[in-house]
GROMACS .gro file of C-alpha atoms in nm:
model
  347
    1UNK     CA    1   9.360   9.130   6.213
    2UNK     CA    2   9.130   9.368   6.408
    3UNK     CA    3   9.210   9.456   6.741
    4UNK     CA    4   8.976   9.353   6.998
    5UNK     CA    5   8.779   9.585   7.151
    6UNK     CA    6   8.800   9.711   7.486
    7UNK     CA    7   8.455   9.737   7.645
    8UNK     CA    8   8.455  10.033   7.893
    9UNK     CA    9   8.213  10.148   8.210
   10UNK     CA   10   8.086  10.419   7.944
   11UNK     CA   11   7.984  10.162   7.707
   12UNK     CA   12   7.821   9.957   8.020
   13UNK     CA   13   7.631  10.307   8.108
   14UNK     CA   14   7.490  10.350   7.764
   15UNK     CA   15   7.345   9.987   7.707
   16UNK     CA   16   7.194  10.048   8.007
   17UNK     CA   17   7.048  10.364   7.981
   18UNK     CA   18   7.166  10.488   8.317
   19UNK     CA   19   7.485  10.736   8.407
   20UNK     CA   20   7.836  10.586   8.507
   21UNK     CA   21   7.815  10.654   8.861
   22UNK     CA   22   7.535  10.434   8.898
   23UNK     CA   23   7.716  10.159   8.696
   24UNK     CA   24   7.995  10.195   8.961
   25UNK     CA   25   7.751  10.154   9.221
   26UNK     CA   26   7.622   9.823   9.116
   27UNK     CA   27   8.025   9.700   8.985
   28UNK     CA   28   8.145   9.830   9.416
   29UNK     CA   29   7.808   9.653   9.570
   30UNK     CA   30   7.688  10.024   9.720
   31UNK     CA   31   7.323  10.057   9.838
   32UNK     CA   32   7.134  10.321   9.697
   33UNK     CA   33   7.036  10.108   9.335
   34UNK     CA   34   6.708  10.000   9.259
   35UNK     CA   35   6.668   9.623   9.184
   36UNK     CA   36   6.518   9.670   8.841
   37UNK     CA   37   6.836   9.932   8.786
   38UNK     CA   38   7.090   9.696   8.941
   39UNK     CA   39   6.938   9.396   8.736
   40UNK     CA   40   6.947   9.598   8.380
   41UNK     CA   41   7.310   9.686   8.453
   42UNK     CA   42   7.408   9.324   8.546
   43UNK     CA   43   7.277   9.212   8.232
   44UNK     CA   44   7.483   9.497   8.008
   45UNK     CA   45   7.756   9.353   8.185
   46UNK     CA   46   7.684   8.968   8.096
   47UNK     CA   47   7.575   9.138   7.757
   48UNK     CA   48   7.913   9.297   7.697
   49UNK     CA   49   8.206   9.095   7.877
   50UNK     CA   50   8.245   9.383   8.080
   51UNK     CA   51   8.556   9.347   8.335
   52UNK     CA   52   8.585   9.584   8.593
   53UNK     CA   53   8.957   9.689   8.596
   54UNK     CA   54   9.052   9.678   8.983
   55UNK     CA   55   9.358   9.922   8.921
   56UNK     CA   56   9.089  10.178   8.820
   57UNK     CA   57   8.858  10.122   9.063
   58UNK     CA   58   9.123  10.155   9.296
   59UNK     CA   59   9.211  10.495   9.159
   60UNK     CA   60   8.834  10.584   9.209
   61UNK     CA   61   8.873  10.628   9.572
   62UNK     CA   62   9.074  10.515   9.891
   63UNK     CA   63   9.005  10.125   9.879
   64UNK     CA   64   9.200   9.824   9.774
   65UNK     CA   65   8.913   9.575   9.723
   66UNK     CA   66   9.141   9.354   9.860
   67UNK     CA   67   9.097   9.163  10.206
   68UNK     CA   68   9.351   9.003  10.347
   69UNK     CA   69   9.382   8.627  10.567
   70UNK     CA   70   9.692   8.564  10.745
   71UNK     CA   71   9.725   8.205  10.878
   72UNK     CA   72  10.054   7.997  11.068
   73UNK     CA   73  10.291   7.986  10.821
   74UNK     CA   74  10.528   7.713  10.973
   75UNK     CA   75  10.201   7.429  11.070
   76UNK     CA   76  10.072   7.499  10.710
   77UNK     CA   77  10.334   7.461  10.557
   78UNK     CA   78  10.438   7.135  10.727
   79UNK     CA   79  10.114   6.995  10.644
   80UNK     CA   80  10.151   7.086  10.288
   81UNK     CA   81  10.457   6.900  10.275
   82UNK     CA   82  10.360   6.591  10.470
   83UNK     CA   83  10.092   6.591  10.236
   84UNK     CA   84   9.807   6.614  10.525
   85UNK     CA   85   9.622   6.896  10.345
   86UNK     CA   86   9.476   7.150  10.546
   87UNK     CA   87   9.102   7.179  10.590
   88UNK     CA   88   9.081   7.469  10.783
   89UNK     CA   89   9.278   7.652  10.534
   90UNK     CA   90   9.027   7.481  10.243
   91UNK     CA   91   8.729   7.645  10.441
   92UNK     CA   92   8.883   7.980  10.523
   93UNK     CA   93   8.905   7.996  10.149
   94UNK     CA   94   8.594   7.888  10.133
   95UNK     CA   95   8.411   8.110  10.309
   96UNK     CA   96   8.629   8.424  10.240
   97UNK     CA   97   8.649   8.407   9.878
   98UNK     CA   98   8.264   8.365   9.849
   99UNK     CA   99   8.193   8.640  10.049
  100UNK     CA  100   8.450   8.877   9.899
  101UNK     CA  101   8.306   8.804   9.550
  102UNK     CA  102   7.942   8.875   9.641
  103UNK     CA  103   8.070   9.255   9.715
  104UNK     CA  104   8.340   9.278   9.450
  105UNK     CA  105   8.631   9.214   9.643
  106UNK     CA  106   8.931   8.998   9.623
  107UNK     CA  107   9.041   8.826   9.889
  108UNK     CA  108   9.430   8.758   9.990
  109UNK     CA  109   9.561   8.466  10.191
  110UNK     CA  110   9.913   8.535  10.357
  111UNK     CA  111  10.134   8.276  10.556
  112UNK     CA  112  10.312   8.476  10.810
  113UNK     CA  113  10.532   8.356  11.079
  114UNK     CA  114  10.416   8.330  11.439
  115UNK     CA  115  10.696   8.489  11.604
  116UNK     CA  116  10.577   8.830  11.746
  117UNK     CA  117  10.833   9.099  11.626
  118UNK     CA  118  10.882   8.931  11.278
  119UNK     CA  119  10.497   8.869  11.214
  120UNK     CA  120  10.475   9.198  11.270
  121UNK     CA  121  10.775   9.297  10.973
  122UNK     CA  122  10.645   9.050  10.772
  123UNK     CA  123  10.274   9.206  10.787
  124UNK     CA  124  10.388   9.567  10.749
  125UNK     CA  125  10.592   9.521  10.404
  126UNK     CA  126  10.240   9.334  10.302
  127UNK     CA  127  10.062   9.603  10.373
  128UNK     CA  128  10.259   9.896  10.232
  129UNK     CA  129  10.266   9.691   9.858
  130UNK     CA  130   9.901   9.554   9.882
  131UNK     CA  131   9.728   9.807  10.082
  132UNK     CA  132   9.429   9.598  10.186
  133UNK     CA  133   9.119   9.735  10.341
  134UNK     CA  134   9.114   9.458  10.629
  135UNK     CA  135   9.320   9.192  10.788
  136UNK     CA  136   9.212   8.907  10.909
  137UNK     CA  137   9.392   8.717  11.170
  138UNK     CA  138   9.376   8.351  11.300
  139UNK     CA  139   9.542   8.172  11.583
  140UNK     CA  140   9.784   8.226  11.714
  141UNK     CA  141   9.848   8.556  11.504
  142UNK     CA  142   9.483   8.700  11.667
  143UNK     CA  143   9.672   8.696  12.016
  144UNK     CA  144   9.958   8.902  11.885
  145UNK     CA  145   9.900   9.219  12.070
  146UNK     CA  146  10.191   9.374  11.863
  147UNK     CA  147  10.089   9.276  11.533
  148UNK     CA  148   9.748   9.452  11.623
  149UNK     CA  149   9.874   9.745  11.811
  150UNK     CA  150  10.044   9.836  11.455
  151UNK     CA  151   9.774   9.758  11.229
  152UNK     CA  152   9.598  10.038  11.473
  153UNK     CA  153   9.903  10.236  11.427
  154UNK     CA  154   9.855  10.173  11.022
  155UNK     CA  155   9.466  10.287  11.028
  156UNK     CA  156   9.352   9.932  10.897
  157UNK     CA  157   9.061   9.744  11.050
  158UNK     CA  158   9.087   9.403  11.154
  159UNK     CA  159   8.871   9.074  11.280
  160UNK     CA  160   9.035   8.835  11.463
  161UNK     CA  161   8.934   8.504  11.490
  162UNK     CA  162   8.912   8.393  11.845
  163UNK     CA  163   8.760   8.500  12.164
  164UNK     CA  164   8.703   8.871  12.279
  165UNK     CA  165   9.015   8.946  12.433
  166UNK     CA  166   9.010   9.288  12.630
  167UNK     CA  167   9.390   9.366  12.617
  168UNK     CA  168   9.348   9.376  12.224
  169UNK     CA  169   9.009   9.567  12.136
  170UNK     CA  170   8.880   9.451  11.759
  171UNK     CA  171   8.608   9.280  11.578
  172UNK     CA  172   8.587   8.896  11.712
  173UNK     CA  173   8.437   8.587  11.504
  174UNK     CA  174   8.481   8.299  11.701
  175UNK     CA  175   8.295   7.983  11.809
  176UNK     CA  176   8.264   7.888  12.204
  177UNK     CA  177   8.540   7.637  12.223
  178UNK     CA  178   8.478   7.543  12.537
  179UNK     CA  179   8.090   7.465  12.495
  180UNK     CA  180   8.188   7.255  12.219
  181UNK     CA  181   8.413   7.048  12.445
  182UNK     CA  182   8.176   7.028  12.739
  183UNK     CA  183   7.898   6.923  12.431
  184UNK     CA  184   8.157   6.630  12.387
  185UNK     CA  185   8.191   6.556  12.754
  186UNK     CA  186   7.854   6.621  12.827
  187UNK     CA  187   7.732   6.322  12.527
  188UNK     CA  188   7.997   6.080  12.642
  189UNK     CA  189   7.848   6.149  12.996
  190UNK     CA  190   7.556   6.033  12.863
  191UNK     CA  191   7.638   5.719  12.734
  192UNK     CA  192   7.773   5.670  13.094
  193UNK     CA  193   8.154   5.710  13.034
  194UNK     CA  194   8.364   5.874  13.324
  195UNK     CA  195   8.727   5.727  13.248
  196UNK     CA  196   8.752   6.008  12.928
  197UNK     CA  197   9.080   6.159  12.825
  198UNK     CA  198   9.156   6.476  12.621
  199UNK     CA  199   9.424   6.488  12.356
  200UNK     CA  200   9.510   6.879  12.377
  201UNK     CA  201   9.656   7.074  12.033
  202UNK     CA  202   9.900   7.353  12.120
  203UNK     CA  203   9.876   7.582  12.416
  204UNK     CA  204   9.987   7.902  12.186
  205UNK     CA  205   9.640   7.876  12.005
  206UNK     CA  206   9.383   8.084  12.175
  207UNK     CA  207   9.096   7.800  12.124
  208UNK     CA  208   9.299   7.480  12.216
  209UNK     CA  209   9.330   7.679  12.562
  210UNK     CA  210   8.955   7.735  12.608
  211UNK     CA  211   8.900   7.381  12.480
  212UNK     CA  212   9.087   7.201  12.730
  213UNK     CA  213   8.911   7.431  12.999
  214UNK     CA  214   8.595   7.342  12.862
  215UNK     CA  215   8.667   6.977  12.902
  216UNK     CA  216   8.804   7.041  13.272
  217UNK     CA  217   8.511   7.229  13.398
  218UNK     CA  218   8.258   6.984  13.307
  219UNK     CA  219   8.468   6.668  13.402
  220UNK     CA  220   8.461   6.800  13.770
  221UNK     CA  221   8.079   6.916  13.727
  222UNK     CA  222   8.062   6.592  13.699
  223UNK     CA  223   8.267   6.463  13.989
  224UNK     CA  224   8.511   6.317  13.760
  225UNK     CA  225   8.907   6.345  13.659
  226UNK     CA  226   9.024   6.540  13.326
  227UNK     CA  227   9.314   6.340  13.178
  228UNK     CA  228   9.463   6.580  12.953
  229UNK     CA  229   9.781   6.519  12.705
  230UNK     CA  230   9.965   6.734  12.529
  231UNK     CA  231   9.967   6.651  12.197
  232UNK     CA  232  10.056   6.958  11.969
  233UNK     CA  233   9.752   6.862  11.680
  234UNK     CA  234  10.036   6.536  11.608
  235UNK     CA  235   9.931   6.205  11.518
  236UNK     CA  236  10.260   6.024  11.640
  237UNK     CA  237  10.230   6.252  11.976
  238UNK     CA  238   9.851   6.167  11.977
  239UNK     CA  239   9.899   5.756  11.897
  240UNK     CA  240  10.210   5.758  12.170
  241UNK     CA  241  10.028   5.925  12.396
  242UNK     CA  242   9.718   5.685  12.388
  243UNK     CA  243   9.923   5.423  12.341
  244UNK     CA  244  10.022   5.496  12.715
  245UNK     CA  245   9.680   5.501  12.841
  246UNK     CA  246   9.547   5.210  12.687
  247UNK     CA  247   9.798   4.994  12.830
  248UNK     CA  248   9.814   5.126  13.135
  249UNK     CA  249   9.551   5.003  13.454
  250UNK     CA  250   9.188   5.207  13.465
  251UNK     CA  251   9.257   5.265  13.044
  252UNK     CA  252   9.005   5.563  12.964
  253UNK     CA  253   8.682   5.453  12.770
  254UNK     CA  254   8.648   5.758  12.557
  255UNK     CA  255   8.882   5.989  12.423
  256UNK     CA  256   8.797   6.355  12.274
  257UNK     CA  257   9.098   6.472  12.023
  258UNK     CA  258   9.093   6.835  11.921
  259UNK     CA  259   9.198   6.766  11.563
  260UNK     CA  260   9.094   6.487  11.337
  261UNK     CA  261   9.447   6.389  11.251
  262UNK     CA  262   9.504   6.279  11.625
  263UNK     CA  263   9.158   6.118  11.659
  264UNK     CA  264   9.318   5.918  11.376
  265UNK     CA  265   9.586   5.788  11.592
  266UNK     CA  266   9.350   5.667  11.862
  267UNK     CA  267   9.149   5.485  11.590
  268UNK     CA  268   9.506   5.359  11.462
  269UNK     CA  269   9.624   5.238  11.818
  270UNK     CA  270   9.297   5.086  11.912
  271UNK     CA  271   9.295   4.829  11.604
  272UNK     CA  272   9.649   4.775  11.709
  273UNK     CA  273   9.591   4.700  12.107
  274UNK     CA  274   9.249   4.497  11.988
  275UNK     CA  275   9.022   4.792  12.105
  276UNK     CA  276   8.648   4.736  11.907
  277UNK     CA  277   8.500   5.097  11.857
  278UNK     CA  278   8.275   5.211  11.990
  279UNK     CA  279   8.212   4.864  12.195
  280UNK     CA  280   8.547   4.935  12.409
  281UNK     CA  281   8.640   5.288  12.306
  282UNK     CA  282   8.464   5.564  12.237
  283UNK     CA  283   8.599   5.904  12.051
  284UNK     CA  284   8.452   6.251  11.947
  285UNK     CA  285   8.706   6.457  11.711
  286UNK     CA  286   8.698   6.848  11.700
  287UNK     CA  287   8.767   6.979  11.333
  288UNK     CA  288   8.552   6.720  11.089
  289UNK     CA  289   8.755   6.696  10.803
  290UNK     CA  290   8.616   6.504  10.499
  291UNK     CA  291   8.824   6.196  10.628
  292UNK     CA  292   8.613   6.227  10.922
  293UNK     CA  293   8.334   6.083  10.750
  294UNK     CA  294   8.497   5.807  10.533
  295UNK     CA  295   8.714   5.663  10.843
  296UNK     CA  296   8.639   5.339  10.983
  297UNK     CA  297   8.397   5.378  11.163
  298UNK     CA  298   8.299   5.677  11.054
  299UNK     CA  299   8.408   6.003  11.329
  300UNK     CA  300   8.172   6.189  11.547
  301UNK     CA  301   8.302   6.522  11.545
  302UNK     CA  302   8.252   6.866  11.649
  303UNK     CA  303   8.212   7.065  11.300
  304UNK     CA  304   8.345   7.401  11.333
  305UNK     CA  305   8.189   7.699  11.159
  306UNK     CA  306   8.534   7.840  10.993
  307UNK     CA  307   8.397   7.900  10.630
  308UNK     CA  308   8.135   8.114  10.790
  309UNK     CA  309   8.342   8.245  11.020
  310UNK     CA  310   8.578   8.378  10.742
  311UNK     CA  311   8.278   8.483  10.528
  312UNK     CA  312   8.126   8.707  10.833
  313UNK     CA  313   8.462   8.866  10.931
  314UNK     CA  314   8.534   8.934  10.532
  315UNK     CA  315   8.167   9.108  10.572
  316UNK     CA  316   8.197   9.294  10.842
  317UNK     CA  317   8.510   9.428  10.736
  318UNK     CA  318   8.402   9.502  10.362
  319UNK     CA  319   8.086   9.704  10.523
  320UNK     CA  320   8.348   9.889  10.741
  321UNK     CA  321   8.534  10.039  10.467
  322UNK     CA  322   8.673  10.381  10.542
  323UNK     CA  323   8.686  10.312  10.913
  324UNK     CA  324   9.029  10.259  11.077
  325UNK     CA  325   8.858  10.035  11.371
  326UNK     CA  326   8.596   9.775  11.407
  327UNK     CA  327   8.499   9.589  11.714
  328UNK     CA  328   8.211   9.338  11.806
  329UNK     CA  329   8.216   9.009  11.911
  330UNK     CA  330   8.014   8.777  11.644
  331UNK     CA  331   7.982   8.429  11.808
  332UNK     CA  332   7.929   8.166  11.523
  333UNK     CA  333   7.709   7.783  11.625
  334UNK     CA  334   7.946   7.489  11.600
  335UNK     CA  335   7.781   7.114  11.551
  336UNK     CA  336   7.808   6.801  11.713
  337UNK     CA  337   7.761   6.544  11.423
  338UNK     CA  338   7.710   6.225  11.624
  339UNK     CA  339   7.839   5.901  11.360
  340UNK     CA  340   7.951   5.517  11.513
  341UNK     CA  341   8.257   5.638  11.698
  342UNK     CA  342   8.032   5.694  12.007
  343UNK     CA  343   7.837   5.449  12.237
  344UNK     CA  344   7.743   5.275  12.545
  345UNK     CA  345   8.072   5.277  12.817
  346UNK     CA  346   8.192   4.890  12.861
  347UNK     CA  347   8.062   4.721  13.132
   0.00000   0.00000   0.00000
């Protein structure tokens, strides 16, 4: 039996009539190509069943091709195993992976623990085996001043995903939280509600924080009470805490939860307390997961950007290659997606 054979760059440059540096050029995504050269060489490629070897084109020169994601290792993995799935991590894949492969790189996704001083272990042996050009890091990791005071110390750029935060200088991709949670107080306003309550996630993420700030600065621009519970993104924390409320005397006609799992467990307790949505109760749900739309009734929700938040950070960082710091702040549009959880406050 003959051996296959191995098609090489060389054999790439030939069929295309051009030199191998300019094959390399169009295989890394570096300017400099015409189209008409770039599309002849793409089609040697397809032609062939050329594969770029990423060990060699690592040996070319001082990159990786590899970006790297870290996310919180502990809530992912819990809602793995209660078999919740995990959207956000679905659209951080999403957008990163897309965006990697449209400039030829690969892109990792990490679950490190939260805990400052071992995050920061845990990120440093990951680095020194992978080498990755850029890290990427979410909440809570992007408040982790030690995590990104080494990464500094290592020489490798980073985007954290979050609000600018001056005590740790870096490239930040982020919606505006907080607009998005006035938007929500601001509609329910609207539809004349002013008994509204807000079922908070976890006060270690960076954007549950300016969410819940959000919601308290426009309930008293418009003369009226924040009720805020902490809820820690739980539905049994979520459905105990509304529970409360909607027993209770002056029962809030609208609730805002900051993940859809917990706007679950206010449509949950309302069926079970008789509550008719939206006639009696109204709710908007940050996150707008698929099951956002196939609930009953279907969820108004605040969509967040995240795929294209992961896609611009992977860019940014991909077109920063060879630096050992980026910074700018990149501020992404979020979407209220108004559905038949919101209406007219009871009369």
């Amino acid at each position: 039996m003959n051996k296959p054979t191995t098609i090489t760059i060389e054999d790439v440059a030939r069929a295309a009539g051009v030199s191998r540096q300019t094959v390399s050029r169009v295989i890394n995504r570096k300017p400099g190509v015409k189209t008409a050269v770039r599309e002849r060489i793409e089609t040697a490629i397809a032609d062939l069943g050329y594969v770029p070897n990423l060990a060699a084109r690592r040996m070319g020169g001082a990159r990786s091709f590899l970006i790297m994601a870290i996310n919180d290792r502990a809530r992912t993995i819990e809602n793995w195993t209660a078999g919740r799935g995990n959207d956000w991590v679905d659209q951080m894949l999403h957008g990163g992976m897309l965006a990697c492969e449209e400039h030829g790189y690969h892109m990792l996704f990490e679950l490190v623990d939260t805990e400052h001083d071992e995050a920061v272990r845990q990120v440093g042996r990951i680095l020194t085996s992978l080498q990755p050009d850029g890290i990427i890091l979410t909440q809570p990791h992007s408040e982790n001043a030690k995590l990104a005071q080494m990464l500094r110390e290592r020489g490798r750029p980073f985007a954290r995903i979050a609000l600018p935060n001056p005590e740790i200088p870096s490239l930040s991709v982020h919606f505006d939280d907080a607009a998005a949670a006035r938007a929500c107080v601001d509609h329910l306003h609207d539809f004349g509600h002013e008994r509204i309550a807000f079922l908070a996630g976890n006060s270690t993420y960076r954007g549950s924080l300016d969410r819940r700030e959000g919601f308290a600065d426009a309930m008293h621009e418009a003369d009226l009470q924040p009720v805020i519970g902490e809820c820690d993104f739980s539905f049994e924390k979520a459905a105990n805490y509304a529970r409360s409320l909607m027993r209770g005397d002056g029962a809030p006609t609208a609730f805002i939860a900051e993940n859809d799992e917990m706007a679950f467990a206010v449509l949950n307790v309302a069926d079970e307390l008789g509550y008719e949505v939206p006639e009696q109760v109204s709710l908007i749900s940050f996150e707008d997961t698929p099951g956002a739309r196939f609930s009953v009734p279907p969820l108004t929700a605040i969509r967040q950007p995240t795929a294209a938040m992961i896609g611009r950070a992977c860019e940014v960082l991909i077109d920063a290659t060879g630096k050992t710091e980026v910074e700018g702040n990149h501020v992404l549009p979020f979407e209220l997606r108004v559905r038949q959880t919101t209406g007219p406050a009871p009369r």
